Amino acid sequence: MTISDHASGRAPHGAPIDTDDPRIPLYVPEFAVDPHSAYREMRERYGPLVPVDVAPGVPATLVIGYYTALRIFNDPDHFPADPRIWQRTIPSDCPVLPLMQWRPNARRNDGTTHARYRQAIVAGLAEVDPYGLHETVAQAAVPLINSFCGDGSADLVRQYVFPLTFAALNAVLGCPAEIAQRAAAGMAAMFEGVGAEDGARELMESLLELVALKRHAPGDDVTTRILRHPSALTEPEIVNQVATLYGAGIEPLQNLIVNALRLILTDEQFGDSALDGSLSTRDALDQVLFNDPPMANFCFTFPKQPVLIDDCWLPAHQPVVISMAACNTDPVIGSSRLTGNRAHLAFGGGPHVCPASSLAYLIAQDAIDQLLDGLPEIRLGVPPADLTWRAGAFHRALTALPVVFPPSPPLTPV
C-alpha cells in the first residue's frame, strides 16, 4: 500500500503485504540496534499496519497502532490464532516456523479448544505459592551473587539472570535440572532462529520426559497439576501446554529482568530514583514493559478470510503480528508513563492474554531487588552505547549486561 492510498482512505485488496513498497525485515541486526526509530519511520510511512518480513521471504503485517491491536486481540472470530493453512506454504526449515506453527496448545487455538487448554494452565498456575516462590528466588539469587561478588565485575545475563530464571521456572514446573537444560537449549534455538527445527524437537522430547516422570512421581508443581486436570489432556496436549509455559518462562522473563536492570543502570532520571528507593522496582518493570517489552513483536493471528481494518484489506491466512513495543509507544495513547501506568500490551490481550503475568512480575521484582540489595553500588561496566542487542524479529534482548561494583564479601545464605 502506498502512502497516498493510506492518506486518501482507499482500501486496496491484499494490502499491506501485497504492496509495491519493499517489506521491512525485522530479523536483521540493523533493526535490533534501534527498533524504536524503525517504528517511528513505519508509522510515518504506513500508519498502523506495516508490510514486514519476519524471516527471509516470509511476509507478515505488523500492527503498530495501539487501538488497532486491541481490536485484533479482542476479535478472535476474524483474527484466529490457528496458522495451519498458512504453514502449508512454508518450508520445513524456515527459521521462524517452530515458533509460529500450529501446536495443540492454548496459544495456537481458539474457541472451546483454547478454553480447554487454558483452563488447565490457569488452574496449574493458580496454586503456585507466591511466598514459596519468593523463597525460591532468594535461594537461587544469593549463591549466584556470591559466585561473582568478590570479583568486582560480572555479566548479569550469563552469570545471574539466566540461571536465576532457569532455577525459578524449574521449581514452578517441577523440572529436574538435566531435563531443563535440554529444554532451555531447545527453546533458545527456536527464539534465535538458528537450528530452530532441531531445537523444537529437543524441547518437546525433553518435556515429554518431564511429563512421564510426573506420572510416576507427581509433585506439588504446575506440570503435575496440568496432568491431573479434569480436562483430561492427552500426552501431546500436556507436553505442549508445559512447552508454552517454558517458552514464556525462560526467554521473555530473562529479557524482562535484563531490560529493567539496563534501565536502572543507564537512565539517570529513573536509575538514580530506583537505586535510592524513590521509585520502586515495579515502576522500572512497568517502564520496560512499555518501552522495551521482552517480546517486542510476537502475538500472531491468521485471518480466515480477507478482513478490512483501518482502510486496509488484510489477506486471508497470512500472519498478522502485534508489535507490543510499537503499540505501547503509539502517540495516540500519550507519553506520560514513568510511574503507575500498566495499560501496556506486553502480556498480550483478549482471550489469549498471558495467564502468568503476576508470577512474572514477582520473579522479576525479587530478582532485581536481591541484586540491588546485595550490590548497592553496582554500575554499568561499559558505555550504554556499547551494549548490543540480539538480532531477531520477535524478542528485545541484550547479548550481555556487563557491570562493575566494589568487591564485596559473600552474602549470608538464605
Short mmCIF file of C-alpha atoms in Angstrom, two decimals, residues 12-185:
data_model
loop_
_atom_site.label_atom_id
_atom_site.label_comp_id
_atom_site.label_asym_id
_atom_site.label_seq_id
_atom_site.Cartn_x
_atom_site.Cartn_y
_atom_site.Cartn_z
CA PRO A 12 -6.52 -1.92 -1.83
CA HIS A 13 -7.24 -5.65 -1.61
CA GLY A 14 -4.37 -7.56 -0.07
CA ALA A 15 -2.63 -4.54 1.43
CA PRO A 16 -0.25 -4.10 3.08
CA ILE A 17 1.54 -7.40 2.35
CA ASP A 18 0.94 -7.09 -1.39
CA THR A 19 2.44 -3.63 -1.58
CA ASP A 20 4.80 -2.39 -4.27
CA ASP A 21 6.95 -0.95 -1.48
CA PRO A 22 9.66 -3.22 -0.08
CA ARG A 23 8.75 -5.11 3.07
CA ILE A 24 10.73 -4.17 6.17
CA PRO A 25 12.90 -7.03 7.50
CA LEU A 26 12.55 -7.48 11.27
CA TYR A 27 15.19 -10.19 11.54
CA VAL A 28 18.28 -8.18 10.53
CA PRO A 29 20.84 -6.87 13.05
CA GLU A 30 20.21 -3.29 11.92
CA PHE A 31 16.62 -3.49 13.15
CA ALA A 32 17.73 -4.79 16.55
CA VAL A 33 20.11 -1.85 17.03
CA ASP A 34 17.37 0.80 17.04
CA PRO A 35 13.86 -0.60 16.59
CA HIS A 36 12.14 2.50 18.00
CA SER A 37 13.47 4.66 15.17
CA ALA A 38 12.23 2.00 12.77
CA TYR A 39 8.77 2.03 14.38
CA ARG A 40 8.58 5.83 14.04
CA GLU A 41 9.51 5.63 10.36
CA MET A 42 6.96 2.84 9.83
CA ARG A 43 4.25 4.95 11.45
CA GLU A 44 5.01 7.96 9.25
CA ARG A 45 5.10 5.89 6.09
CA TYR A 46 2.34 3.33 6.58
CA GLY A 47 0.15 4.17 9.55
CA PRO A 48 -0.90 1.36 11.92
CA LEU A 49 -0.33 -1.59 9.53
CA VAL A 50 3.11 -2.26 8.07
CA PRO A 51 4.41 -4.77 5.48
CA VAL A 52 7.30 -6.70 7.01
CA ASP A 53 9.28 -9.90 6.66
CA VAL A 54 9.69 -11.94 9.84
CA ALA A 55 12.26 -14.14 8.08
CA PRO A 56 13.70 -14.08 4.56
CA GLY A 57 10.76 -14.45 2.19
CA VAL A 58 8.17 -14.77 4.98
CA PRO A 59 5.81 -11.78 4.76
CA ALA A 60 3.53 -10.55 7.52
CA THR A 61 1.55 -7.50 8.54
CA LEU A 62 2.97 -5.77 11.61
CA VAL A 63 0.41 -3.95 13.75
CA ILE A 64 1.89 -0.82 15.34
CA GLY A 65 -1.32 1.02 16.27
CA TYR A 66 -2.44 0.59 19.90
CA TYR A 67 -6.19 0.65 19.29
CA THR A 68 -5.87 -1.45 16.15
CA ALA A 69 -4.06 -4.06 18.24
CA LEU A 70 -6.83 -4.03 20.85
CA ARG A 71 -9.44 -4.63 18.15
CA ILE A 72 -7.47 -7.61 16.83
CA PHE A 73 -6.78 -9.06 20.28
CA ASN A 74 -10.49 -8.97 21.09
CA ASP A 75 -11.81 -10.34 17.80
CA PRO A 76 -10.68 -13.98 17.56
CA ASP A 77 -13.51 -14.75 15.12
CA HIS A 78 -11.89 -12.57 12.45
CA PHE A 79 -8.32 -12.93 13.74
CA PRO A 80 -7.90 -16.54 14.88
CA ALA A 81 -4.64 -17.92 16.18
CA ASP A 82 -4.64 -21.10 14.05
CA PRO A 83 -1.85 -20.99 11.41
CA ARG A 84 -2.37 -24.40 9.76
CA ILE A 85 -3.38 -23.15 6.31
CA TRP A 86 -0.55 -20.59 6.28
CA GLN A 87 2.12 -23.07 7.30
CA ARG A 88 1.35 -25.39 4.36
CA THR A 89 3.18 -22.89 2.17
CA ILE A 90 6.20 -22.51 4.48
CA PRO A 91 9.35 -24.65 4.05
CA SER A 92 10.03 -27.01 6.93
CA ASP A 93 13.44 -25.43 7.51
CA CYS A 94 12.07 -21.88 7.82
CA PRO A 95 13.73 -20.42 10.95
CA VAL A 96 10.51 -18.93 12.38
CA LEU A 97 8.23 -21.91 11.67
CA PRO A 98 8.85 -23.68 15.02
CA LEU A 99 7.67 -20.57 16.88
CA MET A 100 4.71 -19.82 14.62
CA GLN A 101 3.35 -23.23 13.56
CA TRP A 102 0.23 -24.88 14.90
CA ARG A 103 0.51 -26.94 18.05
CA PRO A 104 -2.15 -28.40 20.37
CA ASN A 105 -1.72 -25.61 22.92
CA ALA A 106 -3.63 -22.60 24.15
CA ARG A 107 -1.59 -20.14 22.11
CA ARG A 108 -2.44 -21.62 18.70
CA ASN A 109 -6.11 -22.46 19.15
CA ASP A 110 -9.39 -20.64 19.72
CA GLY A 111 -12.91 -21.31 20.97
CA THR A 112 -13.65 -24.38 23.07
CA THR A 113 -10.28 -25.98 22.33
CA HIS A 114 -8.46 -22.90 23.54
CA ALA A 115 -10.67 -22.72 26.63
CA ARG A 116 -9.94 -26.35 27.49
CA TYR A 117 -6.19 -25.85 27.24
CA ARG A 118 -6.20 -22.52 29.03
CA GLN A 119 -8.30 -23.81 31.93
CA ALA A 120 -5.67 -26.46 32.64
CA ILE A 121 -2.86 -23.88 32.54
CA VAL A 122 -4.69 -21.34 34.70
CA ALA A 123 -5.60 -24.00 37.26
CA GLY A 124 -2.00 -25.18 37.40
CA LEU A 125 -0.64 -21.67 37.90
CA ALA A 126 -3.29 -20.69 40.44
CA GLU A 127 -1.84 -22.99 43.07
CA VAL A 128 1.71 -21.64 42.86
CA ASP A 129 2.53 -20.36 46.35
CA PRO A 130 3.80 -16.77 45.99
CA TYR A 131 5.58 -16.92 49.36
CA GLY A 132 7.29 -20.12 48.36
CA LEU A 133 8.27 -18.51 45.07
CA HIS A 134 9.82 -15.57 46.96
CA GLU A 135 11.94 -18.07 48.85
CA THR A 136 12.85 -19.95 45.66
CA VAL A 137 14.13 -16.76 44.01
CA ALA A 138 16.11 -15.79 47.11
CA GLN A 139 17.64 -19.24 47.42
CA ALA A 140 18.75 -19.04 43.79
CA ALA A 141 19.87 -15.38 43.87
CA VAL A 142 22.20 -15.41 46.86
CA PRO A 143 24.56 -18.19 45.67
CA LEU A 144 24.66 -16.61 42.21
CA ILE A 145 25.59 -13.20 43.64
CA ASN A 146 28.16 -14.86 45.90
CA SER A 147 29.77 -16.51 42.88
CA PHE A 148 30.89 -13.13 41.49
CA CYS A 149 30.55 -10.55 44.30
CA GLY A 150 34.25 -10.74 45.13
CA ASP A 151 35.32 -10.20 41.51
CA GLY A 152 34.14 -6.60 41.16
CA SER A 153 32.57 -7.32 37.75
CA ALA A 154 30.07 -9.67 36.09
CA ASP A 155 27.93 -10.27 33.04
CA LEU A 156 24.46 -10.22 34.53
CA VAL A 157 22.86 -12.06 31.61
CA ARG A 158 25.12 -15.12 31.80
CA GLN A 159 26.05 -15.12 35.48
CA TYR A 160 22.84 -14.02 37.14
CA VAL A 161 19.61 -13.52 35.21
CA PHE A 162 19.54 -16.64 33.04
CA PRO A 163 20.49 -19.11 35.79
CA LEU A 164 18.05 -17.44 38.20
CA THR A 165 15.06 -17.53 35.83
CA PHE A 166 16.06 -21.07 34.91
CA ALA A 167 16.00 -22.15 38.57
CA ALA A 168 12.71 -20.38 39.32
CA LEU A 169 10.93 -21.84 36.30
CA ASN A 170 12.21 -25.34 37.04
CA ALA A 171 10.86 -25.05 40.58
CA VAL A 172 7.44 -23.93 39.33
CA LEU A 173 7.24 -26.72 36.74
CA GLY A 174 8.91 -29.36 38.91
CA CYS A 175 11.56 -29.95 36.24
CA PRO A 176 14.89 -31.61 37.14
CA ALA A 177 17.99 -29.71 36.03
CA GLU A 178 19.15 -32.26 33.42
CA ILE A 179 15.82 -32.23 31.59
CA ALA A 180 15.55 -28.47 31.99
CA GLN A 181 18.95 -27.80 30.43
CA ARG A 182 17.96 -29.60 27.24
CA ALA A 183 14.58 -27.85 27.17
CA ALA A 184 16.20 -24.44 27.62
CA ALA A 185 18.72 -25.11 24.85
#
